[in-house]
mmCIF file of C-alpha atoms in Angstrom:
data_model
loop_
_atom_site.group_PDB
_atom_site.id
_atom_site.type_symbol
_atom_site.label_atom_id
_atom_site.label_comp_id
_atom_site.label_asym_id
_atom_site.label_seq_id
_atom_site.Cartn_x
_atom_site.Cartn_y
_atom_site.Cartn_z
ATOM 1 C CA UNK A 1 33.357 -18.656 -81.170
ATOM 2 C CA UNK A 2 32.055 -21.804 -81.913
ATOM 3 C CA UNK A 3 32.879 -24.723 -79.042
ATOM 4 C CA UNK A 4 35.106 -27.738 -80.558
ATOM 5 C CA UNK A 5 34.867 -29.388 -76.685
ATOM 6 C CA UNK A 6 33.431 -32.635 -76.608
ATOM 7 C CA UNK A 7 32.241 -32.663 -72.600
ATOM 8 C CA UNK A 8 32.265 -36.158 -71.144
ATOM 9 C CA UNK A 9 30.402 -37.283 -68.084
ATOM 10 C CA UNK A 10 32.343 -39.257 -66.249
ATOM 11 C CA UNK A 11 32.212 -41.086 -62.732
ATOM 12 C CA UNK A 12 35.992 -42.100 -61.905
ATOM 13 C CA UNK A 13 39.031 -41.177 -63.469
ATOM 14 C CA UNK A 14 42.364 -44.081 -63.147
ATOM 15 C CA UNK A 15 45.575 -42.050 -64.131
ATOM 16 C CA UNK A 16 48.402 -43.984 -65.646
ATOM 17 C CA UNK A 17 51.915 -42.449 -66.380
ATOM 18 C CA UNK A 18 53.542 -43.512 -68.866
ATOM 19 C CA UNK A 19 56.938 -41.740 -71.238
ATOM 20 C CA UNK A 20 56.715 -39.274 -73.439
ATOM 21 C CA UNK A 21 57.826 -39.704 -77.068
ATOM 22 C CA UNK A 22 61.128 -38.853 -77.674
ATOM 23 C CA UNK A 23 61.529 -35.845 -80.050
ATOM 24 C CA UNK A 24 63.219 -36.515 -83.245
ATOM 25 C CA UNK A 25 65.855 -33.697 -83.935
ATOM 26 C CA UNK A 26 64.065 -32.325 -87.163
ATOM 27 C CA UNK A 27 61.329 -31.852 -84.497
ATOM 28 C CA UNK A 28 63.437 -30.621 -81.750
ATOM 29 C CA UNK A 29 64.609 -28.258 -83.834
ATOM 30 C CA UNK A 30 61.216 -26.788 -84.919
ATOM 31 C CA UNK A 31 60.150 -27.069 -81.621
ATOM 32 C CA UNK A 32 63.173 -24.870 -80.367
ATOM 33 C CA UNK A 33 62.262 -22.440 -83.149
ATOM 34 C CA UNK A 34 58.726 -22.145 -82.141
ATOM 35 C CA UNK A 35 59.309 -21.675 -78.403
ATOM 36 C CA UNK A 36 61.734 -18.956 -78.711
ATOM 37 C CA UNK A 37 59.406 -16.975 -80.887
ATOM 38 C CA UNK A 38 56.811 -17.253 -78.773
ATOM 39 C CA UNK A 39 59.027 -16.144 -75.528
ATOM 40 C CA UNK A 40 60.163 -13.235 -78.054
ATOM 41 C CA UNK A 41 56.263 -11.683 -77.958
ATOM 42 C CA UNK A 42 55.863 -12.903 -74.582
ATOM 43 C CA UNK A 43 58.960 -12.480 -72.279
ATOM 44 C CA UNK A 44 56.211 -13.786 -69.333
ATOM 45 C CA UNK A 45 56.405 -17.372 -70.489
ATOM 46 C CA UNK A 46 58.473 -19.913 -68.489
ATOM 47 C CA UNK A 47 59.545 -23.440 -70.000
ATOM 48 C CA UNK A 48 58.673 -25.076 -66.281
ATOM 49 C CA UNK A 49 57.584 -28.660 -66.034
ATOM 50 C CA UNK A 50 53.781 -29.928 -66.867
ATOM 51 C CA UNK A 51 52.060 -32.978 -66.808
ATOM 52 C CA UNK A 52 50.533 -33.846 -70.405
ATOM 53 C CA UNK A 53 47.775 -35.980 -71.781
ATOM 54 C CA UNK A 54 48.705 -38.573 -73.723
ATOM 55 C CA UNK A 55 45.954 -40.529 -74.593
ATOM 56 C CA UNK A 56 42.042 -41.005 -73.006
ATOM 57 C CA UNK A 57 39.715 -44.624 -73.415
ATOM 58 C CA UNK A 58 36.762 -45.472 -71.760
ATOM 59 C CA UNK A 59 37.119 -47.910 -68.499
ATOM 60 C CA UNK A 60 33.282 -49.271 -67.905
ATOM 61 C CA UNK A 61 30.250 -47.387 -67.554
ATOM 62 C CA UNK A 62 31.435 -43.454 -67.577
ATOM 63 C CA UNK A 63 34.839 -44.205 -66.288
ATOM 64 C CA UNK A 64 37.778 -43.107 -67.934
ATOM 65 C CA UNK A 65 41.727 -43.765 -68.186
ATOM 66 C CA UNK A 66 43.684 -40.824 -68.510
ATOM 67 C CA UNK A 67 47.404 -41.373 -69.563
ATOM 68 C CA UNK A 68 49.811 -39.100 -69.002
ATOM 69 C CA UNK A 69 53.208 -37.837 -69.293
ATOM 70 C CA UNK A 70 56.050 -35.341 -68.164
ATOM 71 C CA UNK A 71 57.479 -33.154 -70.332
ATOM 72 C CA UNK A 72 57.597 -29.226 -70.070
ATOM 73 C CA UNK A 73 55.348 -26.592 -72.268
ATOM 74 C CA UNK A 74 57.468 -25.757 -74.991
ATOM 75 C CA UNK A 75 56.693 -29.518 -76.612
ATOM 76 C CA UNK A 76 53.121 -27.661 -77.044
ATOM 77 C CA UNK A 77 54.607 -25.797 -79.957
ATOM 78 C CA UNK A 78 55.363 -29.294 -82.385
ATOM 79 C CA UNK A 79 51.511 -28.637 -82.911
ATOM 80 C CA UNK A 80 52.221 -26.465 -85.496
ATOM 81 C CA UNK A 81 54.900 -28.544 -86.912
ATOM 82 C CA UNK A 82 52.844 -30.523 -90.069
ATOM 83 C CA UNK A 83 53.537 -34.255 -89.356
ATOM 84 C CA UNK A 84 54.844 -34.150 -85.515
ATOM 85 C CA UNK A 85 54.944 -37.630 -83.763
ATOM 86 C CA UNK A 86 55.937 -36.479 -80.731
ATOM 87 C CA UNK A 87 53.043 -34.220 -79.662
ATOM 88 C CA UNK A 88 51.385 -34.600 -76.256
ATOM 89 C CA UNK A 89 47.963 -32.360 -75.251
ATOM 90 C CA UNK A 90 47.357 -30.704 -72.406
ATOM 91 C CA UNK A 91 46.206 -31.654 -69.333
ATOM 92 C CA UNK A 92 44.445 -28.742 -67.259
ATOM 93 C CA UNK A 93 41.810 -28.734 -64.287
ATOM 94 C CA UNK A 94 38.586 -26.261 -64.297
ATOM 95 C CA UNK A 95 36.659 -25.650 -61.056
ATOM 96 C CA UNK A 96 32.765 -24.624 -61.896
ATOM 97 C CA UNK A 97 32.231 -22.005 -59.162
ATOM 98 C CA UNK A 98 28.447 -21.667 -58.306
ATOM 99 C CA UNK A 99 26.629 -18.920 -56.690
ATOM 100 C CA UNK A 100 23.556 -20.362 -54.743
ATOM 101 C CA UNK A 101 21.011 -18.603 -57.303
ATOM 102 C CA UNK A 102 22.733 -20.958 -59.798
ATOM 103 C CA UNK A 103 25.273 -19.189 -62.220
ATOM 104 C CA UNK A 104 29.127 -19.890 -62.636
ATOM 105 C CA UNK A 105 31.477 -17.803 -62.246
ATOM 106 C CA UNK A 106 33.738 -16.943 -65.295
ATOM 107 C CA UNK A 107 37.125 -14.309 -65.780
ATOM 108 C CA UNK A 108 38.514 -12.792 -68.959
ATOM 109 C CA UNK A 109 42.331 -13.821 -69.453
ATOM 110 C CA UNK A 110 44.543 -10.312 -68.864
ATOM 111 C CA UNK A 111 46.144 -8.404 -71.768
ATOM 112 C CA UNK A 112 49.609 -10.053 -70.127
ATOM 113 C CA UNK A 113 48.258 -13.847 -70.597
ATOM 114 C CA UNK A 114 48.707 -16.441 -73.092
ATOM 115 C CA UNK A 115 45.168 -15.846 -74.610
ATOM 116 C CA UNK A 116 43.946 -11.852 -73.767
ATOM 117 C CA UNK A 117 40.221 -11.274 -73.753
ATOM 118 C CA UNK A 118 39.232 -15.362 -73.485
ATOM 119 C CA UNK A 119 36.600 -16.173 -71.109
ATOM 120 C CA UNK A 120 37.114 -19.073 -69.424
ATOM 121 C CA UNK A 121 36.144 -20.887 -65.831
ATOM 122 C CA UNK A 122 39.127 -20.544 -63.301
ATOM 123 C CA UNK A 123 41.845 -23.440 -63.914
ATOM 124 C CA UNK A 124 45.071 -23.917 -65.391
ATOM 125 C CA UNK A 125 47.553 -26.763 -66.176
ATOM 126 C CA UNK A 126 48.115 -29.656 -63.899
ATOM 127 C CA UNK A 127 51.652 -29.086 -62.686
ATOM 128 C CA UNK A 128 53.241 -33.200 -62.064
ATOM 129 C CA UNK A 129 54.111 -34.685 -58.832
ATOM 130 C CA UNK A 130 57.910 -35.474 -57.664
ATOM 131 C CA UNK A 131 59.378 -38.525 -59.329
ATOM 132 C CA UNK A 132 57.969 -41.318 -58.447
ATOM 133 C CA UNK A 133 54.631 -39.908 -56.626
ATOM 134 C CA UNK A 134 51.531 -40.673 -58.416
ATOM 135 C CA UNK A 135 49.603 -38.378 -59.915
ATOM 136 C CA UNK A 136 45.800 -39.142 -58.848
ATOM 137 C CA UNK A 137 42.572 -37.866 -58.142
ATOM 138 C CA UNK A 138 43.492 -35.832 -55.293
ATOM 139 C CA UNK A 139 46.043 -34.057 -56.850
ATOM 140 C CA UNK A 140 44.135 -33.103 -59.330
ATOM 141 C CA UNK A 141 42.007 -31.647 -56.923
ATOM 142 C CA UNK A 142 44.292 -29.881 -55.192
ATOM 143 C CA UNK A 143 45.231 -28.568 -58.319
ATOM 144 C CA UNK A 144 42.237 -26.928 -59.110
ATOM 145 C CA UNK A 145 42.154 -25.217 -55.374
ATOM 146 C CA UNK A 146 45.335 -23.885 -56.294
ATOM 147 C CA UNK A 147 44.333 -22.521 -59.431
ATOM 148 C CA UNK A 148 40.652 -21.224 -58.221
ATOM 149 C CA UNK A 149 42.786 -19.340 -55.474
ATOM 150 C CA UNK A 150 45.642 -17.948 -57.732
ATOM 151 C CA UNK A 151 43.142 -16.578 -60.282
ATOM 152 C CA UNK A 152 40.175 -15.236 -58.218
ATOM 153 C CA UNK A 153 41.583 -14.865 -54.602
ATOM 154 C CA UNK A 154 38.574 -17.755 -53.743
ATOM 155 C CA UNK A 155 39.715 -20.390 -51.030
ATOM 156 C CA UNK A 156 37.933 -24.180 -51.533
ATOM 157 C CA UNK A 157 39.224 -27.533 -49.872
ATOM 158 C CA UNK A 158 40.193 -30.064 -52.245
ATOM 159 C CA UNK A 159 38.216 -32.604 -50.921
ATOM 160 C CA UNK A 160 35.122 -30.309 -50.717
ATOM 161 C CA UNK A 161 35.233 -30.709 -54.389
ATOM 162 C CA UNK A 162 33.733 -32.925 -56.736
ATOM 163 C CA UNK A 163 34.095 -34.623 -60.574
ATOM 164 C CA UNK A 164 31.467 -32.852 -62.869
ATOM 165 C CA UNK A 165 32.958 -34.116 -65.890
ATOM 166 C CA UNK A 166 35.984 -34.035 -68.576
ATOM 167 C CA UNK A 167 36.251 -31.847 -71.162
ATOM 168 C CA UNK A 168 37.886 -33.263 -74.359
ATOM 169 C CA UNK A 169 39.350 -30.523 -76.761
ATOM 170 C CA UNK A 170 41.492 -29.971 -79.704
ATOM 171 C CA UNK A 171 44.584 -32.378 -80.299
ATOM 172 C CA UNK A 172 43.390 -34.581 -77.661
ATOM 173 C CA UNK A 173 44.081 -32.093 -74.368
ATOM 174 C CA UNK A 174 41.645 -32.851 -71.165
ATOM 175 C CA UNK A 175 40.218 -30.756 -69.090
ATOM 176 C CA UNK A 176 39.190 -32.212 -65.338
ATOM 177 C CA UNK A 177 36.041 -30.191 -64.411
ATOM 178 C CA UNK A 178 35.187 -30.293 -60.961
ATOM 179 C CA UNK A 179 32.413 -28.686 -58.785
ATOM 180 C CA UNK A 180 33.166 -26.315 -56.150
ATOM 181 C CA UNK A 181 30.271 -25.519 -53.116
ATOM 182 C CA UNK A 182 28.374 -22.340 -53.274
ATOM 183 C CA UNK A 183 29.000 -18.636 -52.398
ATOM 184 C CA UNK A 184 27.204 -15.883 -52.000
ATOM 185 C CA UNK A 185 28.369 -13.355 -55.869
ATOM 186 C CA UNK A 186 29.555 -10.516 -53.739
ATOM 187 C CA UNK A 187 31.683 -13.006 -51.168
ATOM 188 C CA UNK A 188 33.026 -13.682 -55.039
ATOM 189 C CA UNK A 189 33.808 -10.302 -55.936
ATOM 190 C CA UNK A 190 35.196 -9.101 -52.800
ATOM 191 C CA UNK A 191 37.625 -11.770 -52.927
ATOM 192 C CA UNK A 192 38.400 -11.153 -56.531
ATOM 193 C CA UNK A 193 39.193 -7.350 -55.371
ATOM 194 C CA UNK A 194 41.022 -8.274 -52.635
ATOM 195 C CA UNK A 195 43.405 -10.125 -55.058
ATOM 196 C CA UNK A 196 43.645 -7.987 -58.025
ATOM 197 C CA UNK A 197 44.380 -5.174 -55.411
ATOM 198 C CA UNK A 198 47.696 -7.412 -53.639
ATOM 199 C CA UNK A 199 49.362 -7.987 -56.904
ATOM 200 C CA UNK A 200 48.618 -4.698 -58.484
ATOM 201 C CA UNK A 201 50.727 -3.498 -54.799
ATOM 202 C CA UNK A 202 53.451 -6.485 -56.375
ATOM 203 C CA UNK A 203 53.484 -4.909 -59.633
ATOM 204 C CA UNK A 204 52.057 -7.632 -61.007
ATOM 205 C CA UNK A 205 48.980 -7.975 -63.244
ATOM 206 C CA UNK A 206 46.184 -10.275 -62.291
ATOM 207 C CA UNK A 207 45.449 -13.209 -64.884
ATOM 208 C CA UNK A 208 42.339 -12.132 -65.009
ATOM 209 C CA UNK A 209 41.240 -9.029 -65.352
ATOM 210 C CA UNK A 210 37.511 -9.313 -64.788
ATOM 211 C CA UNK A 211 34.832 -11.585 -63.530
ATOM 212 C CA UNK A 212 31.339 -12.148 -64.379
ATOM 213 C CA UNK A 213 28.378 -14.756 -63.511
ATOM 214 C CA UNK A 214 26.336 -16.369 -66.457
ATOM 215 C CA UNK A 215 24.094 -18.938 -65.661
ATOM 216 C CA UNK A 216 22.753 -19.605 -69.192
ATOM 217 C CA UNK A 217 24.455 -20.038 -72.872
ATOM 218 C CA UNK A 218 22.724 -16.756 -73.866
ATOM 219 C CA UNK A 219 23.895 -14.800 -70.732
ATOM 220 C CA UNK A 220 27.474 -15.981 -72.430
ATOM 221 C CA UNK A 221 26.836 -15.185 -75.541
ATOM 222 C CA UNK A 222 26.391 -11.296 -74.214
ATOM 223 C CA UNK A 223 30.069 -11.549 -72.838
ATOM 224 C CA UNK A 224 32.196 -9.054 -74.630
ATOM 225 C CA UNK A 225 35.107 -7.237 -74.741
ATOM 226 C CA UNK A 226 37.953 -6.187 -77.740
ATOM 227 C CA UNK A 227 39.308 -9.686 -78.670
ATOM 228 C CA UNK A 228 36.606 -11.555 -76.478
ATOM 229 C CA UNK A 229 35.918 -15.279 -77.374
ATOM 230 C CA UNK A 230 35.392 -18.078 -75.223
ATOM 231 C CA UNK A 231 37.292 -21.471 -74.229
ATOM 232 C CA UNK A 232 36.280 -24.475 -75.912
ATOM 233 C CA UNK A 233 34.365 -26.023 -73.091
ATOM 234 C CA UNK A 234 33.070 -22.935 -71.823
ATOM 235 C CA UNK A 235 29.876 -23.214 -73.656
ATOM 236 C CA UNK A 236 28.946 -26.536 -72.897
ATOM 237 C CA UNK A 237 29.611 -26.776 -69.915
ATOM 238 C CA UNK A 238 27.263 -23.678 -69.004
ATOM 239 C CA UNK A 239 24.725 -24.997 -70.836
ATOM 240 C CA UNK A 240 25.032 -28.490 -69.217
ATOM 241 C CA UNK A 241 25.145 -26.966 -65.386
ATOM 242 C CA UNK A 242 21.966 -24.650 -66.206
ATOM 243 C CA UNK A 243 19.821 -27.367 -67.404
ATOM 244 C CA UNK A 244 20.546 -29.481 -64.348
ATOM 245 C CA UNK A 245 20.160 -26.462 -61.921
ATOM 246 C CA UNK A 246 16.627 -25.879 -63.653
ATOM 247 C CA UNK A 247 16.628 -22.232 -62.530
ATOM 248 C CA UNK A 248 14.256 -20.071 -64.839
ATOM 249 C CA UNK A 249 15.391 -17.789 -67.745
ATOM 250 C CA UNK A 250 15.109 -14.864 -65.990
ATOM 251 C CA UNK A 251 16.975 -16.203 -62.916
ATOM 252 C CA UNK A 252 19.585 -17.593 -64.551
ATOM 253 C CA UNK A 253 20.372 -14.142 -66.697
ATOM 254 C CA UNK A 254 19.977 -11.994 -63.820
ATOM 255 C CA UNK A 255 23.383 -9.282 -62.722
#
């Protein structure tokens, strides 16, 4: 699948909150419509609260201001409503997880998920702070941890993370990308196992229900799988790490 990603390189990130648009009832009402159709072919999804990107602009040399909002993820759905004005994108974090011979570690989204067979890096939507708590770098961060952890059984510290980039996507959403430290592929996969076998003991089905390593956009390109495609930013960011790991070919499309 072709990427529509834009990837940004970016230094600092300033996070304003500001309101979210009120929904008009025409909208609401659409909105309501779409929701409950979606919960309909997917009893799994949950109305909980998010925060939301409302808006992105350049602050100095590769800074950026991020604006964002609280709302919950049904207000996703007035994207398919044809003249909207209260849509807001989302706002999610990625972690790029290397292995010290250079690729990234990617999963396939579960049969049970929002998007089956999607390759993606481990991440998910940034969930907002209390009232009143700002939400800032460091959540962000901690974010990501949470998500690397709750998708791949892999343990970081938030502040052994870095910004790599942002990765600006279709209706506006953002993705913070941040770099994780190195470990060894089979300290990867063993922790990967270790998870999938705990919540297959829950009855539960992983998010993911595979991993692989691709250090190159052609080692992508041979990920497949019934109903396989990739996220958005998935692509260039791949290609972007590999060119400034300079590994060679053959390295970077090896197991």
């Amino acid at each position: 699948m072709p990427s529509t990603d834009q990837l940004l390189h970016v230094r600092r990130i300033h996070l304003v909150e500001a309101t979210a648009p009120p929904v008009p009832p025409r909208e609401r009402a659409a909105m309501d419509r779409i929701w409950d159709e979606a919960v309909r072919a997917g009893p799994s999804l949950f109305d909980g609260p998010v925060a939301a990107c409302a808006g992105l602009a350049e602050d100095g040399s590769r800074g950026l201001v991020l604006t964002w909002v609280r709302t919950t993820y049904r207000r996703y759905g007035l994207r398919r409503v044809p003249g909207a004005t209260a849509c807001v994108a989302s706002l999610y974090t990625d972690v790029l997880q290397p292995t010290p011979d250079g690729r990234l570690l990617v999963g396939r989204m579960a049969a049970s998920t929002a998007a089956p067979g999607r390759w993606q890096l481990p991440g998910g939507a940034v969930e907002p702070p209390p009232e009143g708590v700002p939400l800032d770098l460091a959540a962000l961060r901690r974010n990501a941890t949470r998500e690397l952890a709750e998708e791949t059984g892999v343990t970081q510290l938030p502040e052994d993370l870095t910004l790599w980039g942002v990765a600006r996507g279709p209706y506006g959403s953002a993705g913070v990308l941040f770099l994780a430290p190195a470990r060894p592929p089979a300290h990867l996969r063993g922790r990967f196992a270790d998870l999938a076998s705990a919540e297959e003991a829950r009855g539960r089905e992983p998010e993911l229900d595979r991993i692989a390593f691709v250090g190159s956009p052609a080692g992508l390109a041979r990920l497949g799988g019934a109903g396989a495609d990739h996220a958005g930013c998935l692509e260039p960011v791949v290609a972007r790490f590999a060119a400034g790991v300079g590994l060679s070919r053959a390295s970077r499309d090896g197991g």
